[in-house]
mmCIF file of C-alpha atoms in Angstrom:
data_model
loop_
_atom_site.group_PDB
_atom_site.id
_atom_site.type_symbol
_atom_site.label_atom_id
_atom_site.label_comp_id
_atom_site.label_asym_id
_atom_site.label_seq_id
_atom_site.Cartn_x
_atom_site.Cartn_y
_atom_site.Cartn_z
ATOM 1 C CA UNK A 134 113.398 70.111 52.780
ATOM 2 C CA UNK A 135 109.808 69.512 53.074
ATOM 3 C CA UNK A 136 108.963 67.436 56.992
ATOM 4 C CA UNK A 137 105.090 66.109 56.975
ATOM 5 C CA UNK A 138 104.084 67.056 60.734
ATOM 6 C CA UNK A 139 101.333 65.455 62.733
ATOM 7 C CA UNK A 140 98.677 67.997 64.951
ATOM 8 C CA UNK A 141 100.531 67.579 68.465
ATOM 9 C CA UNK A 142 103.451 69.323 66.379
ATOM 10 C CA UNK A 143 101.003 71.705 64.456
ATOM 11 C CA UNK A 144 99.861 72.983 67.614
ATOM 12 C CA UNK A 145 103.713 75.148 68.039
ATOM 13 C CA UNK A 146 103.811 76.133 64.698
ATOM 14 C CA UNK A 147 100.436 77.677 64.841
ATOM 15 C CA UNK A 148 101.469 79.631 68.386
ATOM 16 C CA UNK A 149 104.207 80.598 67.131
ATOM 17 C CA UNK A 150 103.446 81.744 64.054
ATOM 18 C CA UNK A 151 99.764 80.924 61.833
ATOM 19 C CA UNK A 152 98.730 83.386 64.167
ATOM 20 C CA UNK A 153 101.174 85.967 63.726
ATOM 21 C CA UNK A 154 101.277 85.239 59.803
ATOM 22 C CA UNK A 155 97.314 84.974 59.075
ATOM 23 C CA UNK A 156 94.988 87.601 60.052
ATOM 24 C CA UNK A 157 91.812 85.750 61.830
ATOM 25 C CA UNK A 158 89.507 86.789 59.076
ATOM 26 C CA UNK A 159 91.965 84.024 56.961
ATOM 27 C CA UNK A 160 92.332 81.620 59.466
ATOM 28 C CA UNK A 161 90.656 78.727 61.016
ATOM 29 C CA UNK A 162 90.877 78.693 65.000
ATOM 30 C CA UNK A 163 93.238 75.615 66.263
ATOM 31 C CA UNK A 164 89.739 73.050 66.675
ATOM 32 C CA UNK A 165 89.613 74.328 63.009
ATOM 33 C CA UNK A 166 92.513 73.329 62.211
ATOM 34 C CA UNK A 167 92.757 69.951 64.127
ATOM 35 C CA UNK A 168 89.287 69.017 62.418
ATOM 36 C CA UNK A 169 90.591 69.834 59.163
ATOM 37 C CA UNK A 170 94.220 68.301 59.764
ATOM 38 C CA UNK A 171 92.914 65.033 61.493
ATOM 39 C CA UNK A 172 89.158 64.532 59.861
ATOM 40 C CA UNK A 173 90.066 65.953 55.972
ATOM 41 C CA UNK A 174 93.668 64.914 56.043
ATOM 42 C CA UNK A 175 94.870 68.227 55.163
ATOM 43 C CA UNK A 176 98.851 67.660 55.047
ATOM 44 C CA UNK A 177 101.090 70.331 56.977
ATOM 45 C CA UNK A 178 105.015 70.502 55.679
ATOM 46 C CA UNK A 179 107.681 72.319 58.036
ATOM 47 C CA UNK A 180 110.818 73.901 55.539
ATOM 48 C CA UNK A 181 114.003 73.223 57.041
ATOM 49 C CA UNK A 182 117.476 73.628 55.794
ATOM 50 C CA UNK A 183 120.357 72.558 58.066
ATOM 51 C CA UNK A 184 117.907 71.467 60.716
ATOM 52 C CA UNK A 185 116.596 75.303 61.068
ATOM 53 C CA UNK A 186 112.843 75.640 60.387
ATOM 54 C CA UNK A 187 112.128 78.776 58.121
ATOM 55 C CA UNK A 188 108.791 77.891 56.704
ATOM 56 C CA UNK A 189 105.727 76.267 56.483
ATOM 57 C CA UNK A 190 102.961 75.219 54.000
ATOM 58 C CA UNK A 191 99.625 72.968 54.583
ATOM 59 C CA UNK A 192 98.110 70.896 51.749
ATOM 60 C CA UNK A 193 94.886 69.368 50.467
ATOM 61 C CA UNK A 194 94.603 66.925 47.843
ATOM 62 C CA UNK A 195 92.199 67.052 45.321
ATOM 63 C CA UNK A 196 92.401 64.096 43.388
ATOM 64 C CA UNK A 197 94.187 66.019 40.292
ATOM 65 C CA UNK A 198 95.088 69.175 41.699
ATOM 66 C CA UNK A 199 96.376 70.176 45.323
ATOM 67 C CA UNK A 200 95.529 72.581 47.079
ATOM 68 C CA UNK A 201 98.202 74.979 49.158
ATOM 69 C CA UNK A 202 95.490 76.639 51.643
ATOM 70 C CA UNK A 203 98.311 78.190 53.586
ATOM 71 C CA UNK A 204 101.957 78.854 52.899
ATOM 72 C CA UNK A 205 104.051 81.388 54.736
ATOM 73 C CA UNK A 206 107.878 82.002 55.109
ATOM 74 C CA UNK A 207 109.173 82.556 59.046
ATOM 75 C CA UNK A 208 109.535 86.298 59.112
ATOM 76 C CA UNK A 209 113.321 86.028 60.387
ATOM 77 C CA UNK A 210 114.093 84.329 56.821
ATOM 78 C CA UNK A 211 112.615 86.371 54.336
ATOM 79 C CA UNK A 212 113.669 87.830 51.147
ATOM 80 C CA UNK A 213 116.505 84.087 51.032
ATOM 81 C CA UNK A 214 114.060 82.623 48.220
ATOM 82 C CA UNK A 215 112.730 79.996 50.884
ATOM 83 C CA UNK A 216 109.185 80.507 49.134
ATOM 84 C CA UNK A 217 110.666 79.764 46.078
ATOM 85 C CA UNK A 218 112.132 76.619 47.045
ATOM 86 C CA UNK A 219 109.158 75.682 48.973
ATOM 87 C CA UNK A 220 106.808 75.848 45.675
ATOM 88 C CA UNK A 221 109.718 73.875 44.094
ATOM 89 C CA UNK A 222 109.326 71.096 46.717
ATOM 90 C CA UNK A 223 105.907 70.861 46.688
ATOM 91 C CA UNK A 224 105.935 70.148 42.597
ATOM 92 C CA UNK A 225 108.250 67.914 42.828
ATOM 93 C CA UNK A 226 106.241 66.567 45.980
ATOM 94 C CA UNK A 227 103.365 66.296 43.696
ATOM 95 C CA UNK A 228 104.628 65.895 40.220
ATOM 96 C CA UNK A 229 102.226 63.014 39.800
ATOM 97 C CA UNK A 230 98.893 66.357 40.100
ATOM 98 C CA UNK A 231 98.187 68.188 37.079
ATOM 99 C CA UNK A 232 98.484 71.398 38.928
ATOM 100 C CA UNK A 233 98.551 73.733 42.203
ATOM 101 C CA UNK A 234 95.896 75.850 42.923
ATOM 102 C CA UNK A 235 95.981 78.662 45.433
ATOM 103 C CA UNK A 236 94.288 81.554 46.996
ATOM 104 C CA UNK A 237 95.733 85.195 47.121
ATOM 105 C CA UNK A 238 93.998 88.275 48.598
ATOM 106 C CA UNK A 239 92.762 90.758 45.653
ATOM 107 C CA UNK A 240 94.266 94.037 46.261
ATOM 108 C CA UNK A 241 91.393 95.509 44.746
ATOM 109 C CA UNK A 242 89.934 95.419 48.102
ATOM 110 C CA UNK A 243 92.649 95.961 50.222
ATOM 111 C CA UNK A 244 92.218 98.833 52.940
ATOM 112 C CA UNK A 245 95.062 100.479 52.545
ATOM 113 C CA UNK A 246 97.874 100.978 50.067
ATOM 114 C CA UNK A 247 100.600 99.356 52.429
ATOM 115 C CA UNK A 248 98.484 95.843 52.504
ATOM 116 C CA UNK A 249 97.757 96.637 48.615
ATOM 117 C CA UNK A 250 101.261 96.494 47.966
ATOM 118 C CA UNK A 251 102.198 93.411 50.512
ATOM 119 C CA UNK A 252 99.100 91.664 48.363
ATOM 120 C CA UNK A 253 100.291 92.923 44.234
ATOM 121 C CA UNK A 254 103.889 91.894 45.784
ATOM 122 C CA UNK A 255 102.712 88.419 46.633
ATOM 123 C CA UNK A 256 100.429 87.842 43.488
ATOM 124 C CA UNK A 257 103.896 89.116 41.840
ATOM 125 C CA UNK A 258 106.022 86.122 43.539
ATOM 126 C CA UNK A 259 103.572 83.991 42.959
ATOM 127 C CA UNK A 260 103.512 84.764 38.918
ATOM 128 C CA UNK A 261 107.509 84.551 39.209
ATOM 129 C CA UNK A 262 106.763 80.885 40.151
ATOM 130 C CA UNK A 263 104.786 80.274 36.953
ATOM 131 C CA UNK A 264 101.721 80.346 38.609
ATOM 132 C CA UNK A 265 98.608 82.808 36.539
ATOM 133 C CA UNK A 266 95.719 84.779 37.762
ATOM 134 C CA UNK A 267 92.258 82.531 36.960
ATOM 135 C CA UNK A 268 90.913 85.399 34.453
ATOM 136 C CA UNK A 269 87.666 86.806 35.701
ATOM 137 C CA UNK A 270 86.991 85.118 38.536
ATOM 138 C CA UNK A 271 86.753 86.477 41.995
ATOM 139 C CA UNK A 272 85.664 84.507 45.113
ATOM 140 C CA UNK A 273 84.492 86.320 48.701
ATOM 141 C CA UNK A 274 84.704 84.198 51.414
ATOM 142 C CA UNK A 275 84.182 85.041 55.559
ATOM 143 C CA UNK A 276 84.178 88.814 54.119
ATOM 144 C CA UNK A 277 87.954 88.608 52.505
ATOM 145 C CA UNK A 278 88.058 89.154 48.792
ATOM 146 C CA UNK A 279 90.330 86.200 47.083
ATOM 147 C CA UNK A 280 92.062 85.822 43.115
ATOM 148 C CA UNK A 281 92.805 82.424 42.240
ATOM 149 C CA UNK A 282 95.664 80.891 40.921
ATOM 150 C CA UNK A 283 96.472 78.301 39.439
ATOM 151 C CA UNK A 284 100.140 76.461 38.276
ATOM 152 C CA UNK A 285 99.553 73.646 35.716
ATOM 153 C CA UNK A 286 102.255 71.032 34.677
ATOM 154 C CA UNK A 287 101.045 71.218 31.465
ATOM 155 C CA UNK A 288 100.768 75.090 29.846
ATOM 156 C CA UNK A 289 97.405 75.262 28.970
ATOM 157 C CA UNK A 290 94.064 77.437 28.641
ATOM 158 C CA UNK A 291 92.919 77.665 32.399
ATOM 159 C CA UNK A 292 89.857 75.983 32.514
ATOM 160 C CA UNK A 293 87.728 78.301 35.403
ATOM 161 C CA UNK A 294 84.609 76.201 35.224
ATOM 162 C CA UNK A 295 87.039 73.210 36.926
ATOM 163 C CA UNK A 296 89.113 75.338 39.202
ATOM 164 C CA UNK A 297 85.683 76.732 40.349
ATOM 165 C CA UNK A 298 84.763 73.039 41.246
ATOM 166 C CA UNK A 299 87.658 71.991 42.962
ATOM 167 C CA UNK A 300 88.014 75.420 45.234
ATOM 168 C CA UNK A 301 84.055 73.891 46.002
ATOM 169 C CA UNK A 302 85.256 70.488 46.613
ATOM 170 C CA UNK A 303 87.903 71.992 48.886
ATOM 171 C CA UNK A 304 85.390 74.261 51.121
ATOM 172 C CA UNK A 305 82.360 71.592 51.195
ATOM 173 C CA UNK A 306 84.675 69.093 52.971
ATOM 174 C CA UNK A 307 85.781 71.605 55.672
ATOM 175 C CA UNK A 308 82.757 73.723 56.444
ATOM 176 C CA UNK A 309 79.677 73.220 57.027
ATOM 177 C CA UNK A 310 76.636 74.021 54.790
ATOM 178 C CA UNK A 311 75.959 77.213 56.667
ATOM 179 C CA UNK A 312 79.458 78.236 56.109
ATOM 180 C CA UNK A 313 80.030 76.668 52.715
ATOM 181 C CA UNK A 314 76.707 78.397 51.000
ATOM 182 C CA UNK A 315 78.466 81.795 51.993
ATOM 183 C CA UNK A 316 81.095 81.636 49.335
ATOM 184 C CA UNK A 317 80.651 83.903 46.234
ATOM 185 C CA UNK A 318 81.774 83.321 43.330
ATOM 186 C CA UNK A 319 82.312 85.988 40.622
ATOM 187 C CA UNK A 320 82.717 85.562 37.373
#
């Protein structure tokens, strides 16, 4: 089950583990994170089953769509299909959204074939969740090379023109312009 946690919380999950699970090319420092958790709302969800944390996933809400900027299963608890359940929580969460949009690293650019595979594998469990690739469209952002993808209620051609707008909507509310005019998108 899904358990909404406030910053003072936040601040053990991401000692524990954000910084063990996110390289810091990916991640936000913890002032990053309290800025973006108490100023822009972003949402952070502990998994738990029988009272035993063995997840975690953090939110933003974009009117129509959400987006799931970081979503990682506790290392100990792997390969149990917590991931799986956790992407089935958060549609039912947000069943009332017209889709999920995420980020995954392109393993075109990976440095070595061991990440390349950790990165195809995730794009892979990702697709196994009925989530799809936004065709042609890369984005580079602080230096890491991202694919989008995107999970819509409703089956339908992926419209890249307003996934492009919301992952914009997303960054211009947490960066600043310096920061925000570095993004590249590729199409």
């Amino acid at each position: 089950m899904l358990r909404k946690i406030k910053f003072k919380e936040f601040k053990e999950l991401y000692r524990k583990h954000i910084i063990q699970d996110f390289p810091s090319s990916e991640r936000p420092n913890l002032e990053g994170f309290r800025r973006r958790i108490v100023k822009h709302n972003e949402q952070v969800f502990i998994y738990e089953e029988n009272e035993t944390e063995k997840g975690y996933c953090i939110i933003d809400d974009l009117n129509e769509y959400i987006l799931v900027s970081f979503l990682a299963v506790y290392k100990e608890t792997r390969g149990q299909g917590i991931g799986t359940k956790i992407l089935k929580e958060i549609e039912e969460k947000y069943s009332n959204k017209k889709g999920i949009i995420l980020e995954v690293e392109n393993p075109e650019f990976a440095e070595n074939e061991k990440e390349k595979n950790i990165q195809e594998k995730r794009i892979k469990f990702y697709q196994n969740s009925n989530f799809e690739i936004v065709p042609n469209l890369n984005v580079k952002l602080f230096m890491v090379n991202f694919k989008i993808m995107i999970y819509q209620k409703e089956r339908k051609e992926i419209n890249t023109r307003e996934v492009i707008d919301k992952i914009k909507e997303y960054y211009s509310k947490i960066l600043n312009k310096k920061r925000f005019n570095c993004i590249e998108f590729e199409l």
